[in-house]
PDB file of C-alpha atoms in Angstrom:
ATOM      1  CA  UNK A   1     -16.396  -9.114  16.143  1.00 33.00           C
ATOM      2  CA  UNK A   2     -17.795 -12.246  14.505  1.00 30.00           C
ATOM      3  CA  UNK A   3     -15.786 -13.362  11.494  1.00 35.00           C
ATOM      4  CA  UNK A   4     -17.587 -15.089   8.639  1.00 33.00           C
ATOM      5  CA  UNK A   5     -16.312 -18.487   7.646  1.00 36.00           C
ATOM      6  CA  UNK A   6     -14.071 -18.321   4.536  1.00 38.00           C
ATOM      7  CA  UNK A   7     -16.416 -20.518   2.503  1.00 34.00           C
ATOM      8  CA  UNK A   8     -19.433 -18.315   3.138  1.00 41.00           C
ATOM      9  CA  UNK A   9     -17.423 -15.176   2.534  1.00 43.00           C
ATOM     10  CA  UNK A  10     -16.057 -16.439  -0.763  1.00 44.00           C
ATOM     11  CA  UNK A  11     -19.470 -17.541  -1.991  1.00 42.00           C
ATOM     12  CA  UNK A  12     -21.006 -14.156  -1.258  1.00 44.00           C
ATOM     13  CA  UNK A  13     -18.223 -12.328  -3.033  1.00 46.00           C
ATOM     14  CA  UNK A  14     -18.324 -14.583  -6.076  1.00 44.00           C
ATOM     15  CA  UNK A  15     -22.076 -14.052  -6.460  1.00 40.00           C
ATOM     16  CA  UNK A  16     -21.538 -10.293  -6.341  1.00 44.00           C
ATOM     17  CA  UNK A  17     -18.599 -10.598  -8.731  1.00 44.00           C
ATOM     18  CA  UNK A  18     -20.798 -12.262 -11.307  1.00 40.00           C
ATOM     19  CA  UNK A  19     -23.435  -9.561 -10.927  1.00 41.00           C
ATOM     20  CA  UNK A  20     -20.899  -6.757 -11.237  1.00 41.00           C
ATOM     21  CA  UNK A  21     -18.627  -8.259 -13.868  1.00 40.00           C
ATOM     22  CA  UNK A  22     -19.686  -5.728 -16.468  1.00 39.00           C
ATOM     23  CA  UNK A  23     -19.041  -2.718 -14.243  1.00 42.00           C
ATOM     24  CA  UNK A  24     -15.977  -0.522 -14.361  1.00 40.00           C
ATOM     25  CA  UNK A  25     -13.713  -0.406 -11.262  1.00 44.00           C
ATOM     26  CA  UNK A  26     -14.412   2.275  -8.695  1.00 46.00           C
ATOM     27  CA  UNK A  27     -11.776   4.956  -8.254  1.00 43.00           C
ATOM     28  CA  UNK A  28     -13.525   7.534  -6.105  1.00 45.00           C
ATOM     29  CA  UNK A  29     -11.191  10.282  -7.288  1.00 48.00           C
ATOM     30  CA  UNK A  30     -13.670  12.994  -8.090  1.00 43.00           C
ATOM     31  CA  UNK A  31     -12.807  16.649  -7.698  1.00 45.00           C
ATOM     32  CA  UNK A  32      -9.390  18.110  -6.948  1.00 57.00           C
ATOM     33  CA  UNK A  33      -6.708  15.696  -5.763  1.00 74.00           C
ATOM     34  CA  UNK A  34      -5.719  16.229  -2.102  1.00 90.00           C
ATOM     35  CA  UNK A  35      -2.039  16.072  -3.131  1.00 91.00           C
ATOM     36  CA  UNK A  36      -0.686  18.677  -5.539  1.00 92.00           C
ATOM     37  CA  UNK A  37       2.085  17.777  -7.970  1.00 93.00           C
ATOM     38  CA  UNK A  38       4.473  19.850  -5.886  1.00 94.00           C
ATOM     39  CA  UNK A  39       3.527  18.064  -2.658  1.00 95.00           C
ATOM     40  CA  UNK A  40       3.789  14.704  -4.385  1.00 94.00           C
ATOM     41  CA  UNK A  41       7.281  15.548  -5.662  1.00 95.00           C
ATOM     42  CA  UNK A  42       8.334  16.774  -2.219  1.00 96.00           C
ATOM     43  CA  UNK A  43       7.203  13.561  -0.485  1.00 97.00           C
ATOM     44  CA  UNK A  44       8.829  11.465  -3.208  1.00 96.00           C
ATOM     45  CA  UNK A  45      12.169  13.258  -2.821  1.00 97.00           C
ATOM     46  CA  UNK A  46      12.037  13.112   0.971  1.00 97.00           C
ATOM     47  CA  UNK A  47      11.396   9.365   1.008  1.00 97.00           C
ATOM     48  CA  UNK A  48      14.116   8.565  -1.520  1.00 97.00           C
ATOM     49  CA  UNK A  49      16.673  10.813   0.175  1.00 98.00           C
ATOM     50  CA  UNK A  50      15.949   9.266   3.571  1.00 97.00           C
ATOM     51  CA  UNK A  51      16.304   5.734   2.206  1.00 97.00           C
ATOM     52  CA  UNK A  52      19.534   6.529   0.386  1.00 98.00           C
ATOM     53  CA  UNK A  53      21.069   8.214   3.436  1.00 97.00           C
ATOM     54  CA  UNK A  54      20.887   4.870   5.219  1.00 96.00           C
ATOM     55  CA  UNK A  55      22.892   3.229   2.444  1.00 97.00           C
ATOM     56  CA  UNK A  56      25.391   6.093   2.139  1.00 97.00           C
ATOM     57  CA  UNK A  57      26.024   6.114   5.884  1.00 97.00           C
ATOM     58  CA  UNK A  58      27.284   2.522   5.708  1.00 97.00           C
ATOM     59  CA  UNK A  59      28.718   2.592   2.183  1.00 97.00           C
ATOM     60  CA  UNK A  60      29.998   6.103   1.352  1.00 97.00           C
ATOM     61  CA  UNK A  61      31.399   4.791  -1.915  1.00 97.00           C
ATOM     62  CA  UNK A  62      28.014   3.569  -3.167  1.00 97.00           C
ATOM     63  CA  UNK A  63      26.683   5.071  -6.398  1.00 97.00           C
ATOM     64  CA  UNK A  64      23.061   6.063  -6.104  1.00 97.00           C
ATOM     65  CA  UNK A  65      20.858   4.516  -8.819  1.00 96.00           C
ATOM     66  CA  UNK A  66      17.914   6.286 -10.373  1.00 96.00           C
ATOM     67  CA  UNK A  67      14.635   5.022  -8.926  1.00 96.00           C
ATOM     68  CA  UNK A  68      11.206   5.461 -10.475  1.00 93.00           C
ATOM     69  CA  UNK A  69       8.357   4.993  -8.035  1.00 95.00           C
ATOM     70  CA  UNK A  70       5.596   2.534  -8.798  1.00 94.00           C
ATOM     71  CA  UNK A  71       2.075   2.965  -7.362  1.00 95.00           C
ATOM     72  CA  UNK A  72       1.890   3.183  -3.574  1.00 96.00           C
ATOM     73  CA  UNK A  73       1.382  -0.243  -2.012  1.00 95.00           C
ATOM     74  CA  UNK A  74      -1.224  -1.008   0.700  1.00 94.00           C
ATOM     75  CA  UNK A  75       0.587  -1.955   3.917  1.00 92.00           C
ATOM     76  CA  UNK A  76      -0.855  -5.481   3.776  1.00 91.00           C
ATOM     77  CA  UNK A  77       0.654  -6.054   0.316  1.00 93.00           C
ATOM     78  CA  UNK A  78       3.989  -4.308   0.901  1.00 95.00           C
ATOM     79  CA  UNK A  79       6.060  -7.328   2.144  1.00 95.00           C
ATOM     80  CA  UNK A  80       5.036  -9.398  -0.894  1.00 94.00           C
ATOM     81  CA  UNK A  81       5.738  -6.481  -3.257  1.00 96.00           C
ATOM     82  CA  UNK A  82       9.214  -6.067  -1.767  1.00 96.00           C
ATOM     83  CA  UNK A  83      10.013  -9.759  -2.009  1.00 96.00           C
ATOM     84  CA  UNK A  84       8.893  -9.880  -5.651  1.00 96.00           C
ATOM     85  CA  UNK A  85      11.060  -6.868  -6.480  1.00 96.00           C
ATOM     86  CA  UNK A  86      14.102  -8.236  -4.630  1.00 95.00           C
ATOM     87  CA  UNK A  87      13.801 -11.595  -6.344  1.00 95.00           C
ATOM     88  CA  UNK A  88      13.564  -9.905  -9.727  1.00 95.00           C
ATOM     89  CA  UNK A  89      16.838  -8.126  -8.972  1.00 93.00           C
ATOM     90  CA  UNK A  90      18.580 -11.391  -8.100  1.00 94.00           C
ATOM     91  CA  UNK A  91      18.364 -11.172  -4.310  1.00 94.00           C
ATOM     92  CA  UNK A  92      17.262 -14.127  -2.182  1.00 93.00           C
ATOM     93  CA  UNK A  93      14.075 -12.975  -0.444  1.00 93.00           C
ATOM     94  CA  UNK A  94      10.947 -14.259   1.260  1.00 92.00           C
ATOM     95  CA  UNK A  95       8.321 -13.084   3.741  1.00 93.00           C
ATOM     96  CA  UNK A  96       8.816 -14.122   7.368  1.00 90.00           C
ATOM     97  CA  UNK A  97       6.156 -13.234   9.940  1.00 86.00           C
ATOM     98  CA  UNK A  98       4.890 -10.474   7.683  1.00 86.00           C
ATOM     99  CA  UNK A  99       8.335  -8.949   7.146  1.00 89.00           C
ATOM    100  CA  UNK A 100      10.483  -9.148   3.975  1.00 90.00           C
ATOM    101  CA  UNK A 101      13.647 -11.116   4.702  1.00 89.00           C
ATOM    102  CA  UNK A 102      16.520 -11.023   2.234  1.00 90.00           C
ATOM    103  CA  UNK A 103      20.129 -12.068   1.683  1.00 88.00           C
ATOM    104  CA  UNK A 104      22.901 -12.330  -0.841  1.00 90.00           C
ATOM    105  CA  UNK A 105      22.844 -14.677  -3.803  1.00 89.00           C
ATOM    106  CA  UNK A 106      26.509 -14.035  -4.486  1.00 92.00           C
ATOM    107  CA  UNK A 107      26.349 -10.234  -4.383  1.00 94.00           C
ATOM    108  CA  UNK A 108      28.504  -8.112  -2.082  1.00 96.00           C
ATOM    109  CA  UNK A 109      26.841  -6.446   0.930  1.00 95.00           C
ATOM    110  CA  UNK A 110      27.083  -3.117  -0.914  1.00 96.00           C
ATOM    111  CA  UNK A 111      25.298  -4.543  -3.955  1.00 96.00           C
ATOM    112  CA  UNK A 112      22.557  -5.984  -1.752  1.00 95.00           C
ATOM    113  CA  UNK A 113      22.107  -2.658   0.042  1.00 96.00           C
ATOM    114  CA  UNK A 114      21.824  -0.740  -3.230  1.00 97.00           C
ATOM    115  CA  UNK A 115      19.341  -3.189  -4.712  1.00 96.00           C
ATOM    116  CA  UNK A 116      17.258  -3.132  -1.544  1.00 96.00           C
ATOM    117  CA  UNK A 117      17.203   0.661  -1.737  1.00 97.00           C
ATOM    118  CA  UNK A 118      15.983   0.394  -5.321  1.00 97.00           C
ATOM    119  CA  UNK A 119      13.078  -1.834  -4.340  1.00 96.00           C
ATOM    120  CA  UNK A 120      12.168   0.028  -1.177  1.00 96.00           C
ATOM    121  CA  UNK A 121      12.311   3.372  -2.955  1.00 96.00           C
ATOM    122  CA  UNK A 122      10.236   2.138  -5.870  1.00 97.00           C
ATOM    123  CA  UNK A 123       7.499   0.633  -3.683  1.00 97.00           C
ATOM    124  CA  UNK A 124       6.555   3.035  -0.871  1.00 96.00           C
ATOM    125  CA  UNK A 125       3.943   1.745   1.541  1.00 95.00           C
ATOM    126  CA  UNK A 126       0.667   3.516   2.153  1.00 94.00           C
ATOM    127  CA  UNK A 127       1.496   4.343   5.779  1.00 92.00           C
ATOM    128  CA  UNK A 128       4.885   5.721   4.769  1.00 94.00           C
ATOM    129  CA  UNK A 129       3.350   8.123   2.265  1.00 95.00           C
ATOM    130  CA  UNK A 130       0.520   9.030   4.658  1.00 92.00           C
ATOM    131  CA  UNK A 131       3.025   9.882   7.403  1.00 92.00           C
ATOM    132  CA  UNK A 132       3.750  13.097   5.474  1.00 93.00           C
ATOM    133  CA  UNK A 133       0.102  14.124   5.221  1.00 91.00           C
ATOM    134  CA  UNK A 134      -1.445  17.269   6.592  1.00 89.00           C
ATOM    135  CA  UNK A 135      -4.558  16.793   8.773  1.00 85.00           C
ATOM    136  CA  UNK A 136      -6.735  17.686   5.763  1.00 87.00           C
ATOM    137  CA  UNK A 137      -5.046  15.044   3.612  1.00 90.00           C
ATOM    138  CA  UNK A 138      -5.519  12.440   6.353  1.00 86.00           C
ATOM    139  CA  UNK A 139      -9.227  13.298   6.355  1.00 85.00           C
ATOM    140  CA  UNK A 140      -9.315  12.914   2.561  1.00 90.00           C
ATOM    141  CA  UNK A 141      -7.850   9.416   2.869  1.00 90.00           C
ATOM    142  CA  UNK A 142     -10.381   8.578   5.580  1.00 87.00           C
ATOM    143  CA  UNK A 143     -13.171   9.815   3.314  1.00 88.00           C
ATOM    144  CA  UNK A 144     -11.910   7.571   0.508  1.00 93.00           C
ATOM    145  CA  UNK A 145     -12.012   4.579   2.863  1.00 92.00           C
ATOM    146  CA  UNK A 146     -15.435   5.477   4.212  1.00 91.00           C
ATOM    147  CA  UNK A 147     -17.274   6.778   1.150  1.00 93.00           C
ATOM    148  CA  UNK A 148     -15.692   4.701  -1.619  1.00 96.00           C
ATOM    149  CA  UNK A 149     -13.934   1.542  -0.435  1.00 96.00           C
ATOM    150  CA  UNK A 150     -16.294   0.323   2.285  1.00 95.00           C
ATOM    151  CA  UNK A 151     -19.547   0.805   0.295  1.00 97.00           C
ATOM    152  CA  UNK A 152     -17.912  -0.885  -2.702  1.00 97.00           C
ATOM    153  CA  UNK A 153     -16.884  -3.904  -0.618  1.00 97.00           C
ATOM    154  CA  UNK A 154     -20.319  -4.233   0.965  1.00 97.00           C
ATOM    155  CA  UNK A 155     -21.983  -4.031  -2.458  1.00 97.00           C
ATOM    156  CA  UNK A 156     -19.670  -6.795  -3.657  1.00 95.00           C
ATOM    157  CA  UNK A 157     -20.864  -9.015  -0.795  1.00 95.00           C
ATOM    158  CA  UNK A 158     -17.666  -8.741   1.255  1.00 95.00           C
ATOM    159  CA  UNK A 159     -17.579  -7.832   4.951  1.00 94.00           C
ATOM    160  CA  UNK A 160     -16.059  -4.524   6.026  1.00 94.00           C
ATOM    161  CA  UNK A 161     -15.760  -3.256   9.609  1.00 90.00           C
ATOM    162  CA  UNK A 162     -17.463  -0.069  10.720  1.00 88.00           C
ATOM    163  CA  UNK A 163     -15.251   3.006  10.809  1.00 85.00           C
ATOM    164  CA  UNK A 164     -13.985   4.862  13.873  1.00 77.00           C
ATOM    165  CA  UNK A 165     -15.387   8.262  14.758  1.00 70.00           C
ATOM    166  CA  UNK A 166     -14.734  10.791  12.010  1.00 63.00           C
ATOM    167  CA  UNK A 167     -12.865  13.127  14.387  1.00 63.00           C
ATOM    168  CA  UNK A 168     -10.170  10.470  14.753  1.00 59.00           C
ATOM    169  CA  UNK A 169      -9.247  10.880  11.104  1.00 56.00           C
ATOM    170  CA  UNK A 170      -7.476  14.155  11.803  1.00 55.00           C
ATOM    171  CA  UNK A 171      -4.592  12.168  13.280  1.00 53.00           C
ATOM    172  CA  UNK A 172      -2.988   9.078  11.763  1.00 49.00           C
ATOM    173  CA  UNK A 173      -3.412   7.319  15.108  1.00 46.00           C
ATOM    174  CA  UNK A 174      -7.151   7.324  14.487  1.00 47.00           C
ATOM    175  CA  UNK A 175      -6.705   5.435  11.214  1.00 54.00           C
ATOM    176  CA  UNK A 176      -3.973   3.046  12.317  1.00 56.00           C
ATOM    177  CA  UNK A 177      -6.369   0.449  13.686  1.00 64.00           C
ATOM    178  CA  UNK A 178      -8.979   0.578  10.937  1.00 81.00           C
ATOM    179  CA  UNK A 179      -9.134  -0.260   7.260  1.00 89.00           C
ATOM    180  CA  UNK A 180     -12.168  -1.303   5.182  1.00 94.00           C
ATOM    181  CA  UNK A 181     -10.195  -4.383   4.105  1.00 94.00           C
ATOM    182  CA  UNK A 182      -9.388  -5.504   7.668  1.00 90.00           C
ATOM    183  CA  UNK A 183     -11.633  -8.568   7.775  1.00 92.00           C
ATOM    184  CA  UNK A 184     -10.801  -9.557   4.210  1.00 95.00           C
ATOM    185  CA  UNK A 185      -7.040  -9.406   4.653  1.00 92.00           C
ATOM    186  CA  UNK A 186      -7.198 -11.531   7.795  1.00 90.00           C
ATOM    187  CA  UNK A 187      -9.479 -14.160   6.246  1.00 91.00           C
ATOM    188  CA  UNK A 188      -8.555 -17.212   4.204  1.00 88.00           C
ATOM    189  CA  UNK A 189     -10.001 -15.774   1.027  1.00 90.00           C
ATOM    190  CA  UNK A 190      -8.684 -17.275  -2.251  1.00 93.00           C
ATOM    191  CA  UNK A 191      -6.173 -15.026  -3.989  1.00 91.00           C
ATOM    192  CA  UNK A 192      -8.349 -14.851  -7.105  1.00 95.00           C
ATOM    193  CA  UNK A 193     -11.275 -13.462  -5.105  1.00 95.00           C
ATOM    194  CA  UNK A 194      -9.029 -11.005  -3.267  1.00 94.00           C
ATOM    195  CA  UNK A 195      -7.559  -9.856  -6.567  1.00 94.00           C
ATOM    196  CA  UNK A 196     -11.067  -9.274  -7.915  1.00 96.00           C
ATOM    197  CA  UNK A 197     -12.020  -7.184  -4.895  1.00 97.00           C
ATOM    198  CA  UNK A 198      -8.875  -5.096  -5.040  1.00 95.00           C
ATOM    199  CA  UNK A 199      -9.492  -4.373  -8.718  1.00 96.00           C
ATOM    200  CA  UNK A 200     -13.136  -3.581  -8.077  1.00 97.00           C
ATOM    201  CA  UNK A 201     -12.550  -1.573  -4.872  1.00 97.00           C
ATOM    202  CA  UNK A 202      -8.956  -0.240  -4.934  1.00 97.00           C
ATOM    203  CA  UNK A 203      -7.616  -0.158  -1.334  1.00 95.00           C
ATOM    204  CA  UNK A 204      -5.798   3.121  -2.005  1.00 94.00           C
ATOM    205  CA  UNK A 205      -6.836   6.151  -4.088  1.00 95.00           C
ATOM    206  CA  UNK A 206      -4.872   6.979  -7.232  1.00 93.00           C
ATOM    207  CA  UNK A 207      -3.900  10.367  -5.782  1.00 94.00           C
ATOM    208  CA  UNK A 208      -1.813   8.549  -3.160  1.00 95.00           C
ATOM    209  CA  UNK A 209       0.641   7.458  -5.849  1.00 95.00           C
ATOM    210  CA  UNK A 210       3.941   9.343  -6.069  1.00 94.00           C
ATOM    211  CA  UNK A 211       4.795   8.349  -9.622  1.00 89.00           C
ATOM    212  CA  UNK A 212       6.488  11.209 -11.508  1.00 83.00           C
TER     213      UNK A 212
END
């Protein structure tokens, strides 16, 4: 695959941004949501319980805090979201080789573990949520990528790789190697341009969120 030079890519996107500046963001959430409220609550509870069990196994005396989930985070953005959350809770944190790294800033190991649980529980990644999908829900996510995100990116002047065969969408393995944002996330695009694109063409559908 030939990758466009960052300068050319940025220029194309900025021209499209100016042309589309008066348009509302795309959401692509027409019709019934693939996740019912009951399914959303079930996935939310399962994720939080699994994360807390890891803390409780090492610290039986730990008191479980209440966690309210924020919107689901695209996998590419998850390390940065975790680091921002950890820092806001007083933990030393930074991204190393694409992975959130953290440590104590005077807190006990128990306190660090509980605060990490709070951040991890509040910011589930897209792949984590999607791991609980039925085949039909996986297809719905694929359709959002294919019919909403990719056309939006191309209209905005940004490159987006062609999708795999539709039949692959019935299993998560078929989606693991493809995302409409692939080329963009691996380019040297300025953060302001990336932020514009992600507002204009949300990487994840709103129905993927597990917020109560």
